[in-house]
Amino acid sequence: MAPFLSNRTAEGKKAAKVAERQRHDAWIAEMHREREALGGSPEGFKPDKLAGNEAWWSNHYQWLKDCGYLLRIRYSPQWVPSWKNSKRDWIDCEDSQIPWVTHILDATRLSDNTFVTLKIISKSVHPYEVDIGQYFSSESVASDPANHCVPIYEVLEIPNEPDRVILVMPLLRLYDDPRFDTIGEVMECLRQLFEGLQYMHRHHVAHRDCMNLNTMMDANSLYIDAFHPCQPDRKRDFTGDARHYTRTQRPPKYYFIDFGISRRYERSNTKPLEYPIWGGDKTVPEFQKSNEPMDPFPTDVYYLGNLIRVDFIQRKAGFEFMQGLVADMVQDDPTKRPTMDEVVPRFESIYKGLSSWKLRSRVFKKNESSLSGFFRGISHWTRRTQYVIGRRPSMPARS
């Protein structure tokens, strides 16, 4: 079956280029403000100069290589910008790409050429992140298919920096990028997320920040071309758009990341109490009303419910069937929310009650234009016909 290619019109590519330049400008402005706040020099940043924490990575280029991890050419001490003495615009060059956050960077594992993510963490600021990550990566639990915690391949001790380490993890991408093609694909994603949070809770771990930016997927099977970590729509070498299959053709695995404020408890501590810590989702009802210690597990349920409410029920058409369960998960009173052991069977009953026709329906934004919907609808029905003929499941599952 032909792959679902990531095709963009000439107009779309032009808009993407403008957006990319704006992102770079915003990032550079933010780094400039940070530098001025710290008393640094006021000069602006330029794409041919390493900015902020980028210099740290460059200074550790050889050490990381000796550890078995090769950074992109931008961070080599011998780097010379590829657009110098050429007619190419820097925005079109791979080595101009700046990471979204500079304490996280991609690399290539030299032993097998696997792309990985390197994350610097402070042990004094996040004292539990390494232990929790390594626990879910340990042999006794890592092989369980219900485990959706990002694997930790290795922990690197940084020379002369006793408080900081580097976590080596797989290179992932946001859970909803590329866009979902069918409702069945969304339901498989949600099934994995429900399963994964239930698994964490059964191991007495509260994530405490399981919002959409900490929900990602392993897209290795999904992509024909290696994608660039800073510009995921582009090939890694920036020679064009990264082509990919649909999730129906190549179902991915979804992961929870970032255990910086997560906690693990003793089995006997069935009702732990923690002071509120604000994560990425600032809408938690119980945090608005009190700073007193509270049970973090119902808050996890809220986070996942709110992810579904905002990203699907509010923004996408056709997910009204999830409203009842989600409404219970996001109740203002945390004591009235269902546990994940209660959520999972309710969700299973919901998706098993959906028809094949519903599961194969196209996912689209509520504000999608008629013209865009027309052309996307044609390509969707072409794929849909192929899936039915090829007997592909309406709710794809990983083999």
PDB file of C-alpha atoms in Angstrom, residues 58-264:
ATOM      1  CA  SER A  58      29.713  22.281  21.893  1.00  0.00           C
ATOM      2  CA  ASN A  59      32.211  22.307  24.768  1.00  0.00           C
ATOM      3  CA  HIS A  60      31.207  18.711  25.577  1.00  0.00           C
ATOM      4  CA  TYR A  61      31.121  17.511  21.976  1.00  0.00           C
ATOM      5  CA  GLN A  62      34.228  15.338  22.216  1.00  0.00           C
ATOM      6  CA  TRP A  63      33.341  13.948  25.650  1.00  0.00           C
ATOM      7  CA  LEU A  64      29.916  12.897  24.398  1.00  0.00           C
ATOM      8  CA  LYS A  65      31.510  11.357  21.326  1.00  0.00           C
ATOM      9  CA  ASP A  66      33.840   9.389  23.593  1.00  0.00           C
ATOM     10  CA  CYS A  67      30.718   8.238  25.479  1.00  0.00           C
ATOM     11  CA  GLY A  68      29.290   6.981  22.193  1.00  0.00           C
ATOM     12  CA  TYR A  69      26.991   9.856  21.196  1.00  0.00           C
ATOM     13  CA  LEU A  70      27.571  12.148  18.239  1.00  0.00           C
ATOM     14  CA  LEU A  71      25.970  15.598  18.190  1.00  0.00           C
ATOM     15  CA  ARG A  72      24.901  17.323  14.987  1.00  0.00           C
ATOM     16  CA  ILE A  73      27.536  19.255  13.035  1.00  0.00           C
ATOM     17  CA  ARG A  74      26.377  22.586  14.524  1.00  0.00           C
ATOM     18  CA  TYR A  75      27.925  21.570  17.847  1.00  0.00           C
ATOM     19  CA  SER A  76      31.273  20.416  16.521  1.00  0.00           C
ATOM     20  CA  PRO A  77      34.113  22.695  17.685  1.00  0.00           C
ATOM     21  CA  GLN A  78      35.149  22.870  13.995  1.00  0.00           C
ATOM     22  CA  TRP A  79      31.707  23.960  12.795  1.00  0.00           C
ATOM     23  CA  VAL A  80      31.567  26.504   9.991  1.00  0.00           C
ATOM     24  CA  PRO A  81      28.026  27.561   8.990  1.00  0.00           C
ATOM     25  CA  SER A  82      27.159  25.885   5.698  1.00  0.00           C
ATOM     26  CA  TRP A  83      25.495  29.017   4.307  1.00  0.00           C
ATOM     27  CA  LYS A  84      28.686  31.047   4.558  1.00  0.00           C
ATOM     28  CA  ASN A  85      30.016  32.087   1.154  1.00  0.00           C
ATOM     29  CA  SER A  86      26.951  30.647  -0.549  1.00  0.00           C
ATOM     30  CA  LYS A  87      23.640  31.942  -1.881  1.00  0.00           C
ATOM     31  CA  ARG A  88      21.603  29.758   0.460  1.00  0.00           C
ATOM     32  CA  ASP A  89      19.413  31.365   3.101  1.00  0.00           C
ATOM     33  CA  TRP A  90      20.425  30.233   6.594  1.00  0.00           C
ATOM     34  CA  ILE A  91      16.837  29.242   7.363  1.00  0.00           C
ATOM     35  CA  ASP A  92      17.088  26.527   4.673  1.00  0.00           C
ATOM     36  CA  CYS A  93      20.213  24.964   6.158  1.00  0.00           C
ATOM     37  CA  GLU A  94      20.136  22.074   8.599  1.00  0.00           C
ATOM     38  CA  ASP A  95      22.926  23.456  10.763  1.00  0.00           C
ATOM     39  CA  SER A  96      20.989  26.651  11.522  1.00  0.00           C
ATOM     40  CA  GLN A  97      18.407  24.713  13.513  1.00  0.00           C
ATOM     41  CA  ILE A  98      18.208  25.665  17.185  1.00  0.00           C
ATOM     42  CA  PRO A  99      16.646  23.301  19.764  1.00  0.00           C
ATOM     43  CA  TRP A 100      13.347  24.295  21.350  1.00  0.00           C
ATOM     44  CA  VAL A 101      14.889  24.077  24.828  1.00  0.00           C
ATOM     45  CA  THR A 102      18.639  24.047  25.244  1.00  0.00           C
ATOM     46  CA  HIS A 103      18.867  21.522  28.076  1.00  0.00           C
ATOM     47  CA  ILE A 104      17.572  18.885  25.639  1.00  0.00           C
ATOM     48  CA  LEU A 105      19.389  17.919  22.451  1.00  0.00           C
ATOM     49  CA  ASP A 106      19.358  15.082  19.968  1.00  0.00           C
ATOM     50  CA  ALA A 107      22.334  12.874  19.121  1.00  0.00           C
ATOM     51  CA  THR A 108      23.254   9.747  17.187  1.00  0.00           C
ATOM     52  CA  ARG A 109      24.275   6.640  19.131  1.00  0.00           C
ATOM     53  CA  LEU A 110      27.440   5.547  17.391  1.00  0.00           C
ATOM     54  CA  SER A 111      27.100   1.853  18.196  1.00  0.00           C
ATOM     55  CA  ASP A 112      24.023   1.430  15.964  1.00  0.00           C
ATOM     56  CA  ASN A 113      23.310   4.883  14.427  1.00  0.00           C
ATOM     57  CA  THR A 114      20.104   5.199  16.450  1.00  0.00           C
ATOM     58  CA  PHE A 115      18.839   8.745  17.009  1.00  0.00           C
ATOM     59  CA  VAL A 116      18.458   9.542  20.701  1.00  0.00           C
ATOM     60  CA  THR A 117      17.554  12.419  23.000  1.00  0.00           C
ATOM     61  CA  LEU A 118      19.945  13.791  25.616  1.00  0.00           C
ATOM     62  CA  LYS A 119      18.452  15.645  28.571  1.00  0.00           C
ATOM     63  CA  ILE A 120      20.448  17.499  31.217  1.00  0.00           C
ATOM     64  CA  ILE A 121      18.865  17.389  34.664  1.00  0.00           C
ATOM     65  CA  SER A 122      19.853  18.784  38.031  1.00  0.00           C
ATOM     66  CA  LYS A 123      19.676  16.139  40.754  1.00  0.00           C
ATOM     67  CA  SER A 124      19.142  18.751  43.456  1.00  0.00           C
ATOM     68  CA  VAL A 125      16.202  20.335  41.588  1.00  0.00           C
ATOM     69  CA  HIS A 126      14.658  17.033  40.410  1.00  0.00           C
ATOM     70  CA  PRO A 127      15.959  14.427  42.880  1.00  0.00           C
ATOM     71  CA  TYR A 128      13.529  11.647  41.832  1.00  0.00           C
ATOM     72  CA  GLU A 129      13.670  11.829  38.049  1.00  0.00           C
ATOM     73  CA  VAL A 130      16.588   9.442  37.566  1.00  0.00           C
ATOM     74  CA  ASP A 131      15.304   6.852  40.025  1.00  0.00           C
ATOM     75  CA  ILE A 132      11.771   6.806  38.627  1.00  0.00           C
ATOM     76  CA  GLY A 133      12.989   6.717  35.033  1.00  0.00           C
ATOM     77  CA  GLN A 134      15.398   3.892  35.756  1.00  0.00           C
ATOM     78  CA  TYR A 135      12.762   1.977  37.701  1.00  0.00           C
ATOM     79  CA  PHE A 136      10.409   1.890  34.709  1.00  0.00           C
ATOM     80  CA  SER A 137      13.364   1.000  32.478  1.00  0.00           C
ATOM     81  CA  SER A 138      14.472  -1.899  34.688  1.00  0.00           C
ATOM     82  CA  GLU A 139      14.266  -5.409  33.298  1.00  0.00           C
ATOM     83  CA  SER A 140      11.435  -6.461  35.602  1.00  0.00           C
ATOM     84  CA  VAL A 141       8.981  -3.856  34.264  1.00  0.00           C
ATOM     85  CA  ALA A 142      10.404  -2.543  30.972  1.00  0.00           C
ATOM     86  CA  SER A 143       9.113  -5.477  28.912  1.00  0.00           C
ATOM     87  CA  ASP A 144       5.511  -5.111  30.090  1.00  0.00           C
ATOM     88  CA  PRO A 145       3.468  -3.806  27.101  1.00  0.00           C
ATOM     89  CA  ALA A 146       1.383  -1.721  29.530  1.00  0.00           C
ATOM     90  CA  ASN A 147       4.487   0.283  30.441  1.00  0.00           C
ATOM     91  CA  HIS A 148       4.338   3.592  28.576  1.00  0.00           C
ATOM     92  CA  CYS A 149       7.074   5.423  30.480  1.00  0.00           C
ATOM     93  CA  VAL A 150       9.859   6.688  28.256  1.00  0.00           C
ATOM     94  CA  PRO A 151      12.840   4.280  28.422  1.00  0.00           C
ATOM     95  CA  ILE A 152      16.106   5.516  29.934  1.00  0.00           C
ATOM     96  CA  TYR A 153      18.934   3.943  27.932  1.00  0.00           C
ATOM     97  CA  GLU A 154      21.780   5.341  30.005  1.00  0.00           C
ATOM     98  CA  VAL A 155      22.628   7.959  32.624  1.00  0.00           C
ATOM     99  CA  LEU A 156      25.820   9.887  31.921  1.00  0.00           C
ATOM    100  CA  GLU A 157      27.714  11.461  34.809  1.00  0.00           C
ATOM    101  CA  ILE A 158      29.018  14.836  33.620  1.00  0.00           C
ATOM    102  CA  PRO A 159      32.705  15.491  34.444  1.00  0.00           C
ATOM    103  CA  ASN A 160      33.218  18.191  37.083  1.00  0.00           C
ATOM    104  CA  GLU A 161      29.465  18.718  37.483  1.00  0.00           C
ATOM    105  CA  PRO A 162      28.398  16.485  40.392  1.00  0.00           C
ATOM    106  CA  ASP A 163      24.860  17.888  40.524  1.00  0.00           C
ATOM    107  CA  ARG A 164      24.008  17.280  36.868  1.00  0.00           C
ATOM    108  CA  VAL A 165      23.585  14.168  34.738  1.00  0.00           C
ATOM    109  CA  ILE A 166      22.429  13.439  31.204  1.00  0.00           C
ATOM    110  CA  LEU A 167      19.556  11.048  30.549  1.00  0.00           C
ATOM    111  CA  VAL A 168      19.781   9.186  27.239  1.00  0.00           C
ATOM    112  CA  MET A 169      16.341   8.374  25.831  1.00  0.00           C
ATOM    113  CA  PRO A 170      14.740   7.571  22.457  1.00  0.00           C
ATOM    114  CA  LEU A 171      14.059  10.397  20.039  1.00  0.00           C
ATOM    115  CA  LEU A 172      10.302  10.968  20.236  1.00  0.00           C
ATOM    116  CA  ARG A 173       7.844  13.466  18.790  1.00  0.00           C
ATOM    117  CA  LEU A 174       4.626  15.025  20.057  1.00  0.00           C
ATOM    118  CA  TYR A 175       1.798  12.511  20.309  1.00  0.00           C
ATOM    119  CA  ASP A 176      -0.459  14.334  17.816  1.00  0.00           C
ATOM    120  CA  ASP A 177       2.129  15.166  15.151  1.00  0.00           C
ATOM    121  CA  PRO A 178       1.535  14.232  12.363  1.00  0.00           C
ATOM    122  CA  ARG A 179      -2.191  14.697  12.642  1.00  0.00           C
ATOM    123  CA  PHE A 180      -4.464  11.739  13.309  1.00  0.00           C
ATOM    124  CA  ASP A 181      -6.199  10.378  10.232  1.00  0.00           C
ATOM    125  CA  THR A 182      -9.106   8.476  11.817  1.00  0.00           C
ATOM    126  CA  ILE A 183     -11.056   8.332  15.061  1.00  0.00           C
ATOM    127  CA  GLY A 184      -9.817   4.749  15.441  1.00  0.00           C
ATOM    128  CA  GLU A 185      -6.240   6.021  15.500  1.00  0.00           C
ATOM    129  CA  VAL A 186      -7.141   8.478  18.269  1.00  0.00           C
ATOM    130  CA  MET A 187      -8.865   5.750  20.269  1.00  0.00           C
ATOM    131  CA  GLU A 188      -5.786   3.526  20.083  1.00  0.00           C
ATOM    132  CA  CYS A 189      -3.674   6.457  21.283  1.00  0.00           C
ATOM    133  CA  LEU A 190      -6.048   7.081  24.201  1.00  0.00           C
ATOM    134  CA  ARG A 191      -6.157   3.375  25.008  1.00  0.00           C
ATOM    135  CA  GLN A 192      -2.371   3.367  25.369  1.00  0.00           C
ATOM    136  CA  LEU A 193      -2.372   6.529  27.475  1.00  0.00           C
ATOM    137  CA  PHE A 194      -5.063   5.183  29.808  1.00  0.00           C
ATOM    138  CA  GLU A 195      -3.179   1.898  30.043  1.00  0.00           C
ATOM    139  CA  GLY A 196       0.103   3.694  30.703  1.00  0.00           C
ATOM    140  CA  LEU A 197      -1.214   5.948  33.468  1.00  0.00           C
ATOM    141  CA  GLN A 198      -2.987   3.011  35.084  1.00  0.00           C
ATOM    142  CA  TYR A 199       0.330   1.128  34.982  1.00  0.00           C
ATOM    143  CA  MET A 200       2.150   3.998  36.689  1.00  0.00           C
ATOM    144  CA  HIS A 201      -0.500   4.227  39.386  1.00  0.00           C
ATOM    145  CA  ARG A 202      -0.430   0.481  39.992  1.00  0.00           C
ATOM    146  CA  HIS A 203       3.298   0.880  40.583  1.00  0.00           C
ATOM    147  CA  HIS A 204       2.505   3.641  43.090  1.00  0.00           C
ATOM    148  CA  VAL A 205       3.923   6.433  40.935  1.00  0.00           C
ATOM    149  CA  ALA A 206       2.101   9.725  40.403  1.00  0.00           C
ATOM    150  CA  HIS A 207       3.281  11.539  37.290  1.00  0.00           C
ATOM    151  CA  ARG A 208       1.953  14.953  38.407  1.00  0.00           C
ATOM    152  CA  ASP A 209       2.407  16.605  34.993  1.00  0.00           C
ATOM    153  CA  CYS A 210       0.898  14.261  32.386  1.00  0.00           C
ATOM    154  CA  MET A 211      -0.343  17.011  30.077  1.00  0.00           C
ATOM    155  CA  ASN A 212      -0.106  17.063  26.290  1.00  0.00           C
ATOM    156  CA  LEU A 213       3.495  18.296  25.977  1.00  0.00           C
ATOM    157  CA  ASN A 214       4.642  15.395  28.165  1.00  0.00           C
ATOM    158  CA  THR A 215       2.789  12.882  25.995  1.00  0.00           C
ATOM    159  CA  MET A 216       4.845  11.707  23.031  1.00  0.00           C
ATOM    160  CA  MET A 217       5.234   8.857  20.572  1.00  0.00           C
ATOM    161  CA  ASP A 218       7.926   6.704  19.070  1.00  0.00           C
ATOM    162  CA  ALA A 219       7.506   7.414  15.352  1.00  0.00           C
ATOM    163  CA  ASN A 220      10.305   5.203  14.024  1.00  0.00           C
ATOM    164  CA  SER A 221       7.888   2.789  12.377  1.00  0.00           C
ATOM    165  CA  LEU A 222       5.696   5.633  11.153  1.00  0.00           C
ATOM    166  CA  TYR A 223       8.326   7.554   9.198  1.00  0.00           C
ATOM    167  CA  ILE A 224       9.919   6.563   5.910  1.00  0.00           C
ATOM    168  CA  ASP A 225      12.517   9.326   6.226  1.00  0.00           C
ATOM    169  CA  ALA A 226      14.356  10.261   9.393  1.00  0.00           C
ATOM    170  CA  PHE A 227      12.831  13.546  10.592  1.00  0.00           C
ATOM    171  CA  HIS A 228      14.705  16.533  11.937  1.00  0.00           C
ATOM    172  CA  PRO A 229      14.277  16.971  15.722  1.00  0.00           C
ATOM    173  CA  CYS A 230      13.943  20.751  15.483  1.00  0.00           C
ATOM    174  CA  GLN A 231      11.752  20.729  12.373  1.00  0.00           C
ATOM    175  CA  PRO A 232       9.855  17.419  12.488  1.00  0.00           C
ATOM    176  CA  ASP A 233       8.133  18.023   9.138  1.00  0.00           C
ATOM    177  CA  ARG A 234      11.507  18.077   7.371  1.00  0.00           C
ATOM    178  CA  LYS A 235      13.969  15.311   6.586  1.00  0.00           C
ATOM    179  CA  ARG A 236      16.917  15.157   8.927  1.00  0.00           C
ATOM    180  CA  ASP A 237      19.263  16.383   6.188  1.00  0.00           C
ATOM    181  CA  PHE A 238      16.798  19.156   5.215  1.00  0.00           C
ATOM    182  CA  THR A 239      16.487  17.921   1.611  1.00  0.00           C
ATOM    183  CA  GLY A 240      12.699  17.941   1.697  1.00  0.00           C
ATOM    184  CA  ASP A 241       9.625  16.959   3.674  1.00  0.00           C
ATOM    185  CA  ALA A 242       9.796  13.822   5.808  1.00  0.00           C
ATOM    186  CA  ARG A 243       7.443  11.202   4.361  1.00  0.00           C
ATOM    187  CA  HIS A 244       5.369   9.044   6.655  1.00  0.00           C
ATOM    188  CA  TYR A 245       2.671   6.403   6.811  1.00  0.00           C
ATOM    189  CA  THR A 246      -0.601   6.771   8.672  1.00  0.00           C
ATOM    190  CA  ARG A 247      -1.014   5.321  12.149  1.00  0.00           C
ATOM    191  CA  THR A 248      -3.427   2.798  10.644  1.00  0.00           C
ATOM    192  CA  GLN A 249      -0.628   1.473   8.456  1.00  0.00           C
ATOM    193  CA  ARG A 250       2.113   1.635  11.071  1.00  0.00           C
ATOM    194  CA  PRO A 251       0.710   1.995  14.620  1.00  0.00           C
ATOM    195  CA  PRO A 252       3.181   3.790  16.949  1.00  0.00           C
ATOM    196  CA  LYS A 253       3.706   3.441  20.684  1.00  0.00           C
ATOM    197  CA  TYR A 254       2.912   6.385  22.945  1.00  0.00           C
ATOM    198  CA  TYR A 255       4.916   7.408  26.009  1.00  0.00           C
ATOM    199  CA  PHE A 256       4.758   9.652  29.036  1.00  0.00           C
ATOM    200  CA  ILE A 257       7.935  11.659  29.527  1.00  0.00           C
ATOM    201  CA  ASP A 258       9.435  14.002  32.140  1.00  0.00           C
ATOM    202  CA  PHE A 259       9.379  12.595  35.674  1.00  0.00           C
ATOM    203  CA  GLY A 260      10.878  15.767  37.139  1.00  0.00           C
ATOM    204  CA  ILE A 261       8.061  16.285  39.645  1.00  0.00           C
ATOM    205  CA  SER A 262       6.832  12.674  39.765  1.00  0.00           C
ATOM    206  CA  ARG A 263       6.809  10.711  43.017  1.00  0.00           C
ATOM    207  CA  ARG A 264       6.931   7.022  43.886  1.00  0.00           C
TER     208      ARG A 264
END
